[in-house]
XYZ file of C-alpha atoms in Angstrom:
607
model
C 95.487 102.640 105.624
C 98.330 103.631 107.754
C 101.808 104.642 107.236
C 104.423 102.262 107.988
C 105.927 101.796 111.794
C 108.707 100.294 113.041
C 110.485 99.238 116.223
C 113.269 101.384 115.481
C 114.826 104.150 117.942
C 116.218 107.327 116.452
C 116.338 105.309 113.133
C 118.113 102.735 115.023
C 116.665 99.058 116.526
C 116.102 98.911 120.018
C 118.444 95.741 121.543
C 116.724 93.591 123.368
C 117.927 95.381 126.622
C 117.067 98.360 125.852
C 114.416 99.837 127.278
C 110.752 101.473 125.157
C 110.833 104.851 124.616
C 107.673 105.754 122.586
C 108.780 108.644 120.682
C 108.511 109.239 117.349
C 110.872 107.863 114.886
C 113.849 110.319 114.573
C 117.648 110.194 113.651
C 121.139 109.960 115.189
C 123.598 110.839 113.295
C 126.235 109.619 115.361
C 127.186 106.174 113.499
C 126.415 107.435 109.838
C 129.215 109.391 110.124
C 131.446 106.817 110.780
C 130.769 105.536 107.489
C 130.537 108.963 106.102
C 134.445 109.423 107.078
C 135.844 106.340 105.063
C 136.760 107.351 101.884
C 140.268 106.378 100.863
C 140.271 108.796 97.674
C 142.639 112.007 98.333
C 139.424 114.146 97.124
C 137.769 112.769 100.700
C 140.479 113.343 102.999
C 140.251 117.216 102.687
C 136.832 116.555 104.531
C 137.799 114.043 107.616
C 138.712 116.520 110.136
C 135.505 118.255 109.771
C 133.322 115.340 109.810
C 135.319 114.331 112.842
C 134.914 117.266 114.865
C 131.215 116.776 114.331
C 131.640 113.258 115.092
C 133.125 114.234 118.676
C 130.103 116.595 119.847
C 127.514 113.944 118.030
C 129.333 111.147 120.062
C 128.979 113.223 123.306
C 125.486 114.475 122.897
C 124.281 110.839 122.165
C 125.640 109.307 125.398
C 124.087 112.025 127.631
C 120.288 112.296 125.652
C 119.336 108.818 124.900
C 121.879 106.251 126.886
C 119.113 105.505 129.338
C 120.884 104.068 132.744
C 118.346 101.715 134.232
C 119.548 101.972 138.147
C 118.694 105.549 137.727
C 114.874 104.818 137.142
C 114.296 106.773 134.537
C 114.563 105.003 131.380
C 111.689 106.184 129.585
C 112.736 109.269 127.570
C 112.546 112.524 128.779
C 110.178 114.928 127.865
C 111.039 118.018 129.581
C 111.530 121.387 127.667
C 115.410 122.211 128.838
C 115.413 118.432 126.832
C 114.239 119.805 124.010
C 116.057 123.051 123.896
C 119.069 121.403 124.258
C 118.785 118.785 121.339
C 117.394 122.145 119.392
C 120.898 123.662 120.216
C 122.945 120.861 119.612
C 121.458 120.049 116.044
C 122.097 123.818 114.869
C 125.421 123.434 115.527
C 125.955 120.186 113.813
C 123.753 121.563 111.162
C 126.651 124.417 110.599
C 128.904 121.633 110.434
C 127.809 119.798 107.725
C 126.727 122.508 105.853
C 130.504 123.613 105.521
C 131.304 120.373 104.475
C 132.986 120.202 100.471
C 130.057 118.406 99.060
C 132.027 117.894 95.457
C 134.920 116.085 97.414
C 132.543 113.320 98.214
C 131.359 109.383 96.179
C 128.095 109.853 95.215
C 126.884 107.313 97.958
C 128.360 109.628 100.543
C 126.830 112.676 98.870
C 123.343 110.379 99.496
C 124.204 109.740 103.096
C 125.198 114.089 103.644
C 121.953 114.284 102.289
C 120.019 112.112 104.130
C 121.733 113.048 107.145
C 120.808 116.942 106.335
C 117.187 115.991 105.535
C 116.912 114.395 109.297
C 118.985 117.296 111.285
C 116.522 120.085 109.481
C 113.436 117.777 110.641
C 114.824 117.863 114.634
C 115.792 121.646 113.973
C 111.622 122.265 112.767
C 110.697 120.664 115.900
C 112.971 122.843 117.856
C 112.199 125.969 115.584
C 108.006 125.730 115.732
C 108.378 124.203 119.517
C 106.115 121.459 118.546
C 107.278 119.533 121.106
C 104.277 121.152 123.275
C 101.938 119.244 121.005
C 102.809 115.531 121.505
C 99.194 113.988 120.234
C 98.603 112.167 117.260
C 95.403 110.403 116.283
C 96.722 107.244 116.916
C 100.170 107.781 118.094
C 100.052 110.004 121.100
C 102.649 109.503 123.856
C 99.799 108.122 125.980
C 99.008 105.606 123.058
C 102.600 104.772 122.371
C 103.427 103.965 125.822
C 101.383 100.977 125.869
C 103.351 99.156 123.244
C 105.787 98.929 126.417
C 102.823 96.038 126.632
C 104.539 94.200 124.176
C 107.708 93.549 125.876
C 108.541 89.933 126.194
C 109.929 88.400 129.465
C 112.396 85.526 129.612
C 113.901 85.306 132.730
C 114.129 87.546 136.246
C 116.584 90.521 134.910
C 113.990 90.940 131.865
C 110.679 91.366 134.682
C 113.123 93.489 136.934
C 113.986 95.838 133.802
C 110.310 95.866 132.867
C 109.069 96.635 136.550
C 111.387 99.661 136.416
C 110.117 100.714 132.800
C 106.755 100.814 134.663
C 107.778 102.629 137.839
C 108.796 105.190 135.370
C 105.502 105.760 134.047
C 104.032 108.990 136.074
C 107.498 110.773 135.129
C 107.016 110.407 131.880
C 103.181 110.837 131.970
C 104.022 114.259 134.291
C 106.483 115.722 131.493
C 104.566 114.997 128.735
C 101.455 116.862 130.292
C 103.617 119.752 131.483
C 104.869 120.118 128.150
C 101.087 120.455 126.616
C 100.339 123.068 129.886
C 103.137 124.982 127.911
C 101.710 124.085 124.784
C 97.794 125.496 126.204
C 99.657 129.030 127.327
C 101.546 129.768 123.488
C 98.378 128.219 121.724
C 100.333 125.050 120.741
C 97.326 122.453 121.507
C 95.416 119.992 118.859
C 91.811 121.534 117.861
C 88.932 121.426 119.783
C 86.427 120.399 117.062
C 88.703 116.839 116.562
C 88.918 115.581 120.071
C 85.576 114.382 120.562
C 85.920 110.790 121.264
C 89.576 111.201 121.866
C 89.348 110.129 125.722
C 88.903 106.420 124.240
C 92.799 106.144 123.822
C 93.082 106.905 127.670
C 90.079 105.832 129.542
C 90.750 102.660 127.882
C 93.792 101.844 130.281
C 91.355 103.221 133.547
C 90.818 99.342 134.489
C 89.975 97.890 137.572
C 92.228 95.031 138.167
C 96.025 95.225 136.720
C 95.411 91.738 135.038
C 93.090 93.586 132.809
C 95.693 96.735 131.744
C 97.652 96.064 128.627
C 100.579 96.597 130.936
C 99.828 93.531 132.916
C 100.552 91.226 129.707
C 104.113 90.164 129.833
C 103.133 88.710 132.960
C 100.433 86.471 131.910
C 103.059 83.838 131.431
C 105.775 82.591 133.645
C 109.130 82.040 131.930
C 110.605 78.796 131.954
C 113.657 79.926 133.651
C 111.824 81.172 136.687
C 110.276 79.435 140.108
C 106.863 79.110 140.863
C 107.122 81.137 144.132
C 109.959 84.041 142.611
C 107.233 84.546 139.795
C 104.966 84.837 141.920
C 106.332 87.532 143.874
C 107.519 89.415 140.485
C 103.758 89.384 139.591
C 102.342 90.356 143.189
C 104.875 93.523 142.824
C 103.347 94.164 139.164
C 100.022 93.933 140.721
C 101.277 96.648 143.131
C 103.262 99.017 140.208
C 100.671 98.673 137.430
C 98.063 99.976 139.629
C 99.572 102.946 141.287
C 101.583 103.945 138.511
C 100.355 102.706 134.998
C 96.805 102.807 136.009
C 97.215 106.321 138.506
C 99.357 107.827 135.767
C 96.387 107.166 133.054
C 93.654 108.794 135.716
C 95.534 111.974 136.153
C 96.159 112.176 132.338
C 91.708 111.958 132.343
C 92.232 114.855 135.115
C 93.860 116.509 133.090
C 91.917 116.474 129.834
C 88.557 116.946 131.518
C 89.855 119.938 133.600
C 92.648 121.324 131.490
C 93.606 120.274 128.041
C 89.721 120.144 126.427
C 88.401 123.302 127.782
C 91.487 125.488 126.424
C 92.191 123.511 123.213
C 92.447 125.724 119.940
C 89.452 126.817 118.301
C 91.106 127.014 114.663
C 91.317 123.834 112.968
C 94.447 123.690 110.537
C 98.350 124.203 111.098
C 97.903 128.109 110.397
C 96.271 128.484 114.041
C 99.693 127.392 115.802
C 101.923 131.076 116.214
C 104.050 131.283 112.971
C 101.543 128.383 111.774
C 101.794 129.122 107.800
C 105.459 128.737 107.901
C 105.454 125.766 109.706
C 102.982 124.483 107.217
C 104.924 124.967 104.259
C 108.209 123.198 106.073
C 106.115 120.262 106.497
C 105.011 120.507 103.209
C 108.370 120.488 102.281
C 109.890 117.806 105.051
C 106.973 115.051 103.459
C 107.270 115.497 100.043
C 111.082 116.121 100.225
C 110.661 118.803 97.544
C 110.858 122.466 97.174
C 106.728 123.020 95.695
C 104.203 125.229 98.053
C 101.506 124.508 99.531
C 99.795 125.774 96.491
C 101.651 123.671 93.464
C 100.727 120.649 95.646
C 96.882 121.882 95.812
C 96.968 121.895 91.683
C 98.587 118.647 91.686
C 95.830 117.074 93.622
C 93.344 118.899 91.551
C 94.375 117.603 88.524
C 94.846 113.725 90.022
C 91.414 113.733 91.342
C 90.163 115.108 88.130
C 91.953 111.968 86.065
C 91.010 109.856 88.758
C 87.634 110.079 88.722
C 87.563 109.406 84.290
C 88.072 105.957 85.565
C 86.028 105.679 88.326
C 83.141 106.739 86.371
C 84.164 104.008 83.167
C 84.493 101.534 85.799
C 80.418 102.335 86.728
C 79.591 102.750 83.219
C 81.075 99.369 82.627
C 79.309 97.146 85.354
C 75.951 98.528 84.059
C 75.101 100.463 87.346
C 71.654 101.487 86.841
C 72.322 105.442 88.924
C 75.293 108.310 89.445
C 78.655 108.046 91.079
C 77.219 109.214 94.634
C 74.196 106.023 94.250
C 77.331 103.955 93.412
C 79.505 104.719 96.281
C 76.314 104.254 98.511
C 75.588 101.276 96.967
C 79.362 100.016 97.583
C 79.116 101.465 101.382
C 75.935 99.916 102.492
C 75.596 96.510 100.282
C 76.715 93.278 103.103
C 78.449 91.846 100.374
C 81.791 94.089 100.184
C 81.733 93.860 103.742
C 83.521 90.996 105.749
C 81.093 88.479 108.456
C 83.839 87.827 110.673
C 87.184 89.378 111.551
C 88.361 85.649 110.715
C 87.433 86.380 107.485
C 88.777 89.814 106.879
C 92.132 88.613 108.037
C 92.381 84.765 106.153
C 91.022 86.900 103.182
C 94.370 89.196 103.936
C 96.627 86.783 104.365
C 95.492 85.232 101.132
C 95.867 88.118 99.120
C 99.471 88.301 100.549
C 100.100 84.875 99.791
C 98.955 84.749 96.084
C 100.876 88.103 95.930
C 104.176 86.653 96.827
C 103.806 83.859 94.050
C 104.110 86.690 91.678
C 107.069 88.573 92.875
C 110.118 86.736 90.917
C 108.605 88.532 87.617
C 108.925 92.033 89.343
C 111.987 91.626 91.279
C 115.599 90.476 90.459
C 116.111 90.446 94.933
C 113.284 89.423 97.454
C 113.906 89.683 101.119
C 114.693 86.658 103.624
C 112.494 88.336 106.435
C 109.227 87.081 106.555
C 105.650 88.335 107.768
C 102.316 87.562 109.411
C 99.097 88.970 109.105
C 97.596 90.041 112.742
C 94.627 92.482 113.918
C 95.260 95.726 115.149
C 95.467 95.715 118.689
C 92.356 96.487 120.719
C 94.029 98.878 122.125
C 94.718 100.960 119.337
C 91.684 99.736 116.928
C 88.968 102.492 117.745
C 90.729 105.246 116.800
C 93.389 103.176 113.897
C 93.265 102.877 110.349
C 92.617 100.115 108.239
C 96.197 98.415 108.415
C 100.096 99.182 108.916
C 102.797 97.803 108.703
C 104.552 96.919 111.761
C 108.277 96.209 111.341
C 110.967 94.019 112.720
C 114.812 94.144 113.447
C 116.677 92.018 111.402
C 118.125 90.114 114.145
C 114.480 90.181 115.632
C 112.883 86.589 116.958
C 109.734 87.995 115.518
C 108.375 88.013 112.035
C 107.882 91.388 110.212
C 103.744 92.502 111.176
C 100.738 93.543 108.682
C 98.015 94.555 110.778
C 94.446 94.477 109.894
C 91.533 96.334 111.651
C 88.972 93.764 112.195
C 87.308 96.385 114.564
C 83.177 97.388 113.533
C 83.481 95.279 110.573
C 80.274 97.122 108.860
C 82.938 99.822 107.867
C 85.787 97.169 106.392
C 85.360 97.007 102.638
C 86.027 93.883 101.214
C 87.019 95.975 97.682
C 89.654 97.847 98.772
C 91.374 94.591 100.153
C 93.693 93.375 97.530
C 95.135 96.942 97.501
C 95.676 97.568 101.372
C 97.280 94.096 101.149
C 99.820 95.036 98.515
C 100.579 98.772 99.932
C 101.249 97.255 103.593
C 102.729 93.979 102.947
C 104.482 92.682 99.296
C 105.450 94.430 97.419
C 104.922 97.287 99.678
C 106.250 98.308 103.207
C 107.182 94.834 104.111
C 109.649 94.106 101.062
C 110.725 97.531 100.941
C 111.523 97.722 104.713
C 112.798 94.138 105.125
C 115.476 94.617 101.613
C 116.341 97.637 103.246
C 117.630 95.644 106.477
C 119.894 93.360 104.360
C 121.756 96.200 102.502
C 124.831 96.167 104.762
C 126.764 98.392 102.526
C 124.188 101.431 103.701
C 125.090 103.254 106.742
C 123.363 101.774 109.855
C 121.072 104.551 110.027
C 120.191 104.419 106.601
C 118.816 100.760 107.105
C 116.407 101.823 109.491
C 115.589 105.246 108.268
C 112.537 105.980 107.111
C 111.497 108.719 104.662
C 107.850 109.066 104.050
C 107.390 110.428 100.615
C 109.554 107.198 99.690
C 107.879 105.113 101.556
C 104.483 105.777 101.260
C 105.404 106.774 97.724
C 106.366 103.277 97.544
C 103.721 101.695 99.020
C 101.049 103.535 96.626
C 103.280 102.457 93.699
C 102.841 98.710 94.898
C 98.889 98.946 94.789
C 99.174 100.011 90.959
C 101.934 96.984 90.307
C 98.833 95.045 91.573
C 97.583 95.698 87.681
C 101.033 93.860 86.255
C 100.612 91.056 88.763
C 97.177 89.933 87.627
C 94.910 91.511 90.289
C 91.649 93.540 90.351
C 90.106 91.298 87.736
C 86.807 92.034 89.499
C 85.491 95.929 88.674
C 84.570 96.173 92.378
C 88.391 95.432 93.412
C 89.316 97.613 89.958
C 87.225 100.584 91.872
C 88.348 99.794 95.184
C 91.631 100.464 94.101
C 90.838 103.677 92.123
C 89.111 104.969 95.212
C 92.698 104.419 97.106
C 94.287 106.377 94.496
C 91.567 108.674 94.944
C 91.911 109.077 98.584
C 95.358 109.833 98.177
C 94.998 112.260 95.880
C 92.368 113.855 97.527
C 94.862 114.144 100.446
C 96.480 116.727 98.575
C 93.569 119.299 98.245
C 92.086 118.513 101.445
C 95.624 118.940 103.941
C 96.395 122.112 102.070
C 92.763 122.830 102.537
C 92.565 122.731 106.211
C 96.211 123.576 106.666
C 96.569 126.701 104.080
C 92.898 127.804 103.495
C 91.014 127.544 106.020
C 88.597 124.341 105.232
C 86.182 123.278 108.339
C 86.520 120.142 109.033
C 82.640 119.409 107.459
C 84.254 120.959 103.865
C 87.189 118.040 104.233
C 84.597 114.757 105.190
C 82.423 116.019 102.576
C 85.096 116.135 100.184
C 86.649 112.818 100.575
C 83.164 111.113 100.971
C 82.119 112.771 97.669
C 85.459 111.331 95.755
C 85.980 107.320 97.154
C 84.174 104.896 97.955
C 85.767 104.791 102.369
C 83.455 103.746 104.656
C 82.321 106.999 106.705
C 83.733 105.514 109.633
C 87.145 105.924 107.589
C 86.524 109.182 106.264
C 85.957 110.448 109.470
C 88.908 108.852 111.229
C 91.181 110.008 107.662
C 89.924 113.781 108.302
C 91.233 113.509 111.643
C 94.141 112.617 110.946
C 95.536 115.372 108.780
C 94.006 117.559 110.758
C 96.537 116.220 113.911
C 99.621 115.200 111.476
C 99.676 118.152 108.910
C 101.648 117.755 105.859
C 102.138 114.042 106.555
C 99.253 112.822 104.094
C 101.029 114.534 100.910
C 103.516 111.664 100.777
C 101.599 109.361 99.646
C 100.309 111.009 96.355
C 103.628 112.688 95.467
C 105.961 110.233 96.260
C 103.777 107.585 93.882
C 103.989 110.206 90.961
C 108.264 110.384 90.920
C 109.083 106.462 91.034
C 106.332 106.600 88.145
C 107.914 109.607 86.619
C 111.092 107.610 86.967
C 109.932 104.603 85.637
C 109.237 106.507 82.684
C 111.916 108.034 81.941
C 114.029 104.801 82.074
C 111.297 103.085 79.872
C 111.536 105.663 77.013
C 115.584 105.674 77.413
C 115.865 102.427 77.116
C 113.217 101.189 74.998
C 114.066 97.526 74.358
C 116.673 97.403 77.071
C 114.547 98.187 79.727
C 114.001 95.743 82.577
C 111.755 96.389 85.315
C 113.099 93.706 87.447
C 116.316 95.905 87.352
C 114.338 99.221 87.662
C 112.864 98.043 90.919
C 116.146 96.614 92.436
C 117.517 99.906 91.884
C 114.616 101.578 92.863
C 115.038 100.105 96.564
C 119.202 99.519 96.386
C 119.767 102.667 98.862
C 116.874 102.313 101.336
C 114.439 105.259 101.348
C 115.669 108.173 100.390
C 114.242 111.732 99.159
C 112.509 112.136 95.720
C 115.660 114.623 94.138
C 117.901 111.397 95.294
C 115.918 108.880 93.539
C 116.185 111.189 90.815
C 119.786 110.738 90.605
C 119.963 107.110 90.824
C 117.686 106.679 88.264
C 119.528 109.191 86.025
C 122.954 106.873 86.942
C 121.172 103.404 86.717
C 119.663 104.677 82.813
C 123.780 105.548 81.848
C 124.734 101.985 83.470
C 122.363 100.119 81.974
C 122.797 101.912 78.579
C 126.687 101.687 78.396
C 125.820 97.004 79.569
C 123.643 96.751 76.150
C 126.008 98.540 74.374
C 128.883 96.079 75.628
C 126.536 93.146 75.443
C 125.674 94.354 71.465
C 129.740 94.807 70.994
């Protein structure tokens, strides 16, 4: 299971015009504080000229980095260094700013949006800080990989092919700065590790095809727009013939060039975080960035401990009760191997899916007092990105989008798809997971633009994990192999704790971590393997899950005892998702506000 992605760019949606830029999900801060600035109270006022000054620079700054001017050619982002350097620069300095901002003279929802706006500018300032701009490779979100969702882009009439054509022209600049930066990256022993590469060339070699009908790149010109002639489409597509090969496709064979000959031979020989320079620090600020909490490496270690530990007391009643005739590890082999938790077809895997979804929705009115308009399809993962992908995401949509919101499936080597664990990836992805939580978010226009498209992962994820365990409330995993497919996804989450601070803070092998997680759930191997990989390229990023899950519960909690009687979940879950994601000591807040509010309504309503 994957965490959620969106078309967003720098927490804001693209327009239609505007062209890709696969980067990873950021922040401006330019338009929050607009909103930030507007409070009428004298207490505010003191504070307007400050947040205005920083207004001016953000303003600036946001025209020159990320206004992309298409008659210059280069509209895909820039990647050099001096970029880099500069937007390190810039976000110190507005980082100053809004530190010396009067906190107490601001509404609690504009002491959220400081916050959230903080949380962001320290994220772009770690980046800066640890230079991990050197590094850009993910699993399954490397620049390369991310470029060819460019492949998605949908053409309607001559200006959109012309705007396209120069997206793709502007491939081997991008391709050229991206691989500079990781020549940098080779030279201060910024690279991804050796030992997790192998079988990595697969999300590059797959573009190396012969004809440019056959490139990912070639498919918004499969079909010719209504709007268009026969013989002017056909000289837009002879000229994509032309740019897809010598750019997409030359671009693609360097970046093989320069893996074989480069990049592989000089990777890092150390596996976690702690081999980058400085690594340990930069560990425990991503430890601190995902979980948006103060704990160490270490605290987060004995919380996974102690999860796993619980976790596995009802694993083991859940064998005890279906009679299995042998131990946990002849039970998880048994789940692995047996073609009946396994799905034919991918037709199957993904009606199954949308079914799930479907029957989930019916349920939602007794959870929710506010469901979102947007709706959603289930799809597979693209071919593209299946190898290498998890077992689903959550793709998202713009509001104003044409296209429904996206819950992917990997119906790729269905002998390692487990039928079990279904219902659960179903209801972390889609409802009530990232697809209500997202899509709700959209529709609060009293938030901030950026806070409508920002996306916190310890929330998030958090939130998503929470969803699989409402799955309980809503009727689901009647059947004990669903009931332990679902344990073994709270399992593999909180295994995620001991095994990133493992490899990241003491020095597991990679061998130690698959072991591990194989041990503990019931993934197919396939999974485990492409899991391990994972936090091994993303560190800290896996923690979210786990820790997020355990504060809305915490929450919950602690409005359930307040409240006793007067407790309504349908309320506690509107709240829960009334400010968009935020970070766990927020949530905190609300829920300590929402308990007073709702106390002080049954009092009136007993009056």
């Amino acid at each position: 299971m994957g965490c959620y992605d969106n078309s967003t760019y720098l927490g804001f949606p693209r327009s239609s015009g505007e062209a890709f830029t696969p980067c990873s999900m950021k922040f401006a801060v330019l338009f929050p504080l607009l909103l930030l600035a507007n409070g009428a109270q004298a207490q505010q006022k003191a504070v307007q000229k400050d947040i205005a000054a920083a207004l001016a620079e953000i303003k600036a700054f946001e025209r020159q980095a990320w206004v992309r001017d298409s008659s210059s050619g280069q509209v895909l982002r820039s990647q050099t260094e001096e970029t880099f350097v500069d937007k390190g620069k810039f976000y110190s300095k507005v980082e100053a700013e809004l530190t010396a901002i009067n906190k107490k003279a601001l509404s609690f929802d504009d002491q959220i949006n400081l916050e959230l706006i903080n949380h962001q500018v320290l994220d772009e300032l770690a980046e800066y800080q640890y230079k991990t701009y050197f590094n850009p490779l993910q699993t399954d979100a490397g620049f390369h990989a991310r470029l060819a969702g460019i492949g998605g882009t949908i053409i309607t009439d001559k200006k959109d092919a012309e705007q396209y054509l120069i997206m793709l022209k502007d491939v081997p600049r991008y391709v050229d700065e991206n691989m500079q930066l990781m020549r940098q990256g080779i030279a201060l022993g910024i690279t991804q590790p050796k030992e997790v590469l192998k079988g990595y060339e697969t999300s590059y070699t797959q573009h190396l095809v012969a004809t440019a009908e056959e490139s990912t790149f070639w498919k918004p010109f499969s079909k010719q727009p209504a709007s268009m002639a026969a013989p002017e489409w056909a000289a837009i597509q002879a000229n994509a013939r032309l740019v897809i090969r010598r750019d997409v496709i030359g671009s693609y064979q360097k970046l093989k060039t320069f893996f074989d000959q480069e990049y592989l031979p000089k990777a890092r020989a150390t596996l976690g975080a702690s081999g980058f320079p400085n690594g340990r620090a930069y560990y425990e600020d991503r430890v601190r960035h995902f979980t948006t909490t103060n704990l160490t490496s270490e605290q987060v270690y004995q919380v996974g401990l102690t999860e796993v530990a619980r976790i596995r007391g009802e694993m083991d009643k859940v064998i005890r009760d279906v009679k299995f005739k042998g131990d946990f590890k002849e039970f998880i082999a048994f789940l692995r191997n047996d073609p009946q938790f396994h799905p034919k077809t991918a037709d199957e895997l993904l009606k199954d899916a949308a079914f799930i979804a479907k029957t989930v929705e019916g349920k939602l009115p007794a959870l929710f007092g506010k469901l979102p308009r947007q709706p959603f399809t289930v799809v597979p993962v693209p071919d593209y990105l299946a190898p290498n992908y998890t077992s689903g995401r959550y793709l998202g949509a713009p509001i104003s989008s044409k296209r429904a919101g996206q819950y992917w499936v990997n119906t790729s080597n269905l002998p390692s798809r487990t039928l079990y664990t279904l219902e659960s990836l179903t209801l972390h992805e889609a409802v009530p997971g990232h697809h209500l939580q997202k899509s709700l978010t959209q529709e609060l226009t009293n938030l901030p633009e950026f806070r409508r498209n920002l996306y916190i992962n310890a929330f998030g994820e958090g939130w998503g994990l929470y969803s699989e365990y409402l799955g309980h409330e809503m009727g689901f995993y009647k059947d004990p192999y669903s009931l332990f497919g679902r344990l073994t996804y709270e399992m593999w989450r909180a295994c995620r704790l001991v095994i990133d601070v493992g490899i990241h803070a003491k020095g597991w092998t990679r061998e130690q971590a698959v072991t591990y997680l194989a041990d503990n759930t019931a993934l197919s191997l396939l999974e485990v393997n492409t899991e391990v990989n994972r936090y091994i390229l993303w560190p800290g990023q896996a923690l979210a899950y786990k820790m997020g899950e355990l504060k809305i519960k915490e929450m919950r909690a602690r409005a359930e005892v307040a409240l006793k009687e007067d407790f309504d979940v349908r309320a506690f879950h509107d709240m829960v998702l009334s400010n968009g994601s935020v970070t766990l000591a927020i949530l905190e807040k609300m829920t300590d506000r929402f308990i007073k509010e709702q106390q002080d309504k049954a009092k009136r309503k007993k009056a």
